Short mmCIF file of C-alpha atoms in Angstrom, two decimals:
data_model
loop_
_atom_site.label_atom_id
_atom_site.label_comp_id
_atom_site.label_asym_id
_atom_site.label_seq_id
_atom_site.Cartn_x
_atom_site.Cartn_y
_atom_site.Cartn_z
CA UNK A 39 -34.62 -113.76 36.97
CA UNK A 40 -34.29 -113.52 33.20
CA UNK A 41 -37.30 -114.29 31.04
CA UNK A 42 -35.18 -115.24 28.02
CA UNK A 43 -35.76 -111.89 26.35
CA UNK A 44 -33.23 -109.10 26.04
CA UNK A 45 -33.20 -105.58 24.68
CA UNK A 46 -30.18 -103.42 23.94
CA UNK A 47 -30.71 -99.73 23.28
CA UNK A 48 -28.17 -97.04 22.58
CA UNK A 49 -27.91 -93.29 22.85
CA UNK A 50 -25.58 -91.57 20.41
CA UNK A 51 -23.60 -88.49 21.42
CA UNK A 52 -21.17 -86.24 19.59
CA UNK A 53 -18.30 -84.00 20.57
CA UNK A 54 -15.46 -82.03 19.04
CA UNK A 55 -12.12 -82.48 20.77
CA UNK A 56 -8.37 -82.49 20.32
CA UNK A 57 -5.84 -85.05 21.45
CA UNK A 58 -2.39 -86.37 20.71
CA UNK A 59 -0.95 -89.84 21.06
CA UNK A 60 2.57 -89.22 22.38
CA UNK A 61 3.83 -92.76 21.73
CA UNK A 62 2.34 -93.20 18.26
CA UNK A 63 4.82 -93.73 15.44
CA UNK A 64 2.83 -91.71 12.91
CA UNK A 65 1.10 -88.38 12.46
CA UNK A 66 -1.28 -88.97 15.39
CA UNK A 67 1.66 -88.15 17.62
CA UNK A 68 1.00 -84.49 16.76
CA UNK A 69 -1.85 -82.46 18.21
CA UNK A 70 -5.00 -82.92 16.11
CA UNK A 71 -8.76 -83.04 16.48
CA UNK A 72 -11.74 -85.17 15.56
CA UNK A 73 -15.49 -84.90 15.31
CA UNK A 74 -16.06 -87.80 17.71
CA UNK A 75 -19.23 -89.88 17.81
CA UNK A 76 -20.03 -92.11 20.77
CA UNK A 77 -22.73 -94.58 21.69
CA UNK A 78 -23.74 -95.78 25.12
CA UNK A 79 -25.41 -99.21 25.08
CA UNK A 80 -27.82 -100.23 27.83
CA UNK A 81 -29.13 -103.76 28.20
CA UNK A 82 -32.21 -105.07 29.99
CA UNK A 83 -34.34 -108.18 30.17
CA UNK A 84 -37.63 -106.53 31.09
CA UNK A 85 -39.56 -103.45 30.10
CA UNK A 86 -41.03 -100.89 32.49
CA UNK A 87 -44.63 -102.00 33.02
CA UNK A 88 -46.40 -98.77 33.89
CA UNK A 89 -46.16 -95.02 34.02
CA UNK A 90 -44.65 -92.51 31.61
CA UNK A 91 -41.81 -94.87 30.65
CA UNK A 92 -44.00 -97.91 30.05
CA UNK A 93 -42.61 -100.19 27.34
CA UNK A 94 -39.01 -98.95 27.73
CA UNK A 95 -35.96 -100.49 29.36
CA UNK A 96 -34.77 -96.94 29.97
CA UNK A 97 -35.73 -93.48 28.73
CA UNK A 98 -33.30 -92.01 26.17
CA UNK A 99 -33.61 -88.69 28.00
CA UNK A 100 -32.27 -90.34 31.15
CA UNK A 101 -29.25 -91.62 29.19
CA UNK A 102 -28.67 -88.12 27.85
CA UNK A 103 -28.69 -86.75 31.41
CA UNK A 104 -25.87 -89.13 32.39
CA UNK A 105 -23.81 -88.02 29.38
CA UNK A 106 -24.33 -84.27 29.69
CA UNK A 107 -21.82 -83.56 32.49
CA UNK A 108 -19.15 -85.71 30.81
CA UNK A 109 -19.60 -83.84 27.55
CA UNK A 110 -19.64 -80.39 29.10
CA UNK A 111 -16.84 -80.81 31.65
CA UNK A 112 -14.41 -83.20 29.94
CA UNK A 113 -15.10 -83.98 26.28
CA UNK A 114 -16.71 -81.37 24.04
CA UNK A 115 -14.25 -78.70 22.89
CA UNK A 116 -11.56 -79.93 25.27
CA UNK A 117 -8.00 -81.21 24.99
CA UNK A 118 -8.54 -84.84 25.99
CA UNK A 119 -4.98 -85.44 27.19
CA UNK A 120 -5.63 -82.88 29.92
CA UNK A 121 -9.32 -83.26 30.81
CA UNK A 122 -9.51 -87.06 30.92
CA UNK A 123 -6.19 -87.59 32.64
CA UNK A 124 -5.28 -90.13 29.96
CA UNK A 125 -1.67 -89.93 28.84
CA UNK A 126 -2.54 -91.44 25.46
CA UNK A 127 -6.28 -90.95 24.82
CA UNK A 128 -6.88 -93.51 22.09
CA UNK A 129 -10.43 -94.41 21.07
CA UNK A 130 -10.08 -97.54 23.20
CA UNK A 131 -8.99 -95.58 26.26
CA UNK A 132 -11.74 -92.98 25.83
CA UNK A 133 -14.40 -95.70 25.50
CA UNK A 134 -13.20 -97.24 28.77
CA UNK A 135 -12.98 -93.81 30.44
CA UNK A 136 -16.59 -92.96 29.52
CA UNK A 137 -17.81 -96.44 30.56
CA UNK A 138 -16.16 -96.19 33.98
CA UNK A 139 -17.62 -92.74 34.67
CA UNK A 140 -21.12 -93.85 33.68
CA UNK A 141 -20.71 -96.95 35.84
CA UNK A 142 -19.58 -94.82 38.81
CA UNK A 143 -22.59 -92.53 38.27
CA UNK A 144 -24.86 -95.57 38.66
CA UNK A 145 -26.19 -95.98 35.13
CA UNK A 146 -28.35 -99.10 35.35
CA UNK A 147 -27.99 -101.71 32.63
CA UNK A 148 -24.76 -100.25 31.22
CA UNK A 149 -23.54 -102.70 28.60
CA UNK A 150 -20.91 -100.97 26.45
CA UNK A 151 -19.50 -97.68 25.22
CA UNK A 152 -18.43 -97.21 21.62
CA UNK A 153 -16.25 -94.31 20.41
CA UNK A 154 -15.78 -93.39 16.74
CA UNK A 155 -12.87 -91.07 16.04
CA UNK A 156 -13.59 -91.11 12.29
CA UNK A 157 -16.47 -92.42 10.22
CA UNK A 158 -14.56 -95.67 9.59
CA UNK A 159 -12.65 -96.24 12.85
CA UNK A 160 -14.14 -97.06 16.25
CA UNK A 161 -13.59 -98.93 19.51
CA UNK A 162 -16.10 -100.54 21.86
CA UNK A 163 -15.50 -101.25 25.56
CA UNK A 164 -17.57 -103.44 27.88
CA UNK A 165 -17.02 -105.51 30.96
CA UNK A 166 -19.33 -108.30 29.78
#
């Protein structure tokens, strides 16, 4: 039961990766790379009441632990067209890909995933 309060926290992550958009009608059709920045948003309506995580909806270290295998095995210093299985790994598609893997891993309170491919261009995916 909701108490009318809500918190949204995020954990930022970064990775270097290459991709190409085979159907794009511009230069992004060619192989190129980005310094990607992502954010995972977690939402909750109550804080942990006791213990080492008292006053949190979730520990940032726990969020980092969910992201670590995705970064190491699929994202950081990888060719995203191959490692993600996405034919056209746009920012939108990558945001959804990360969200679905975090959801499958059981991340509680998952609200959204945001992916920035440049400092001025980003996409956010959620199922809310």
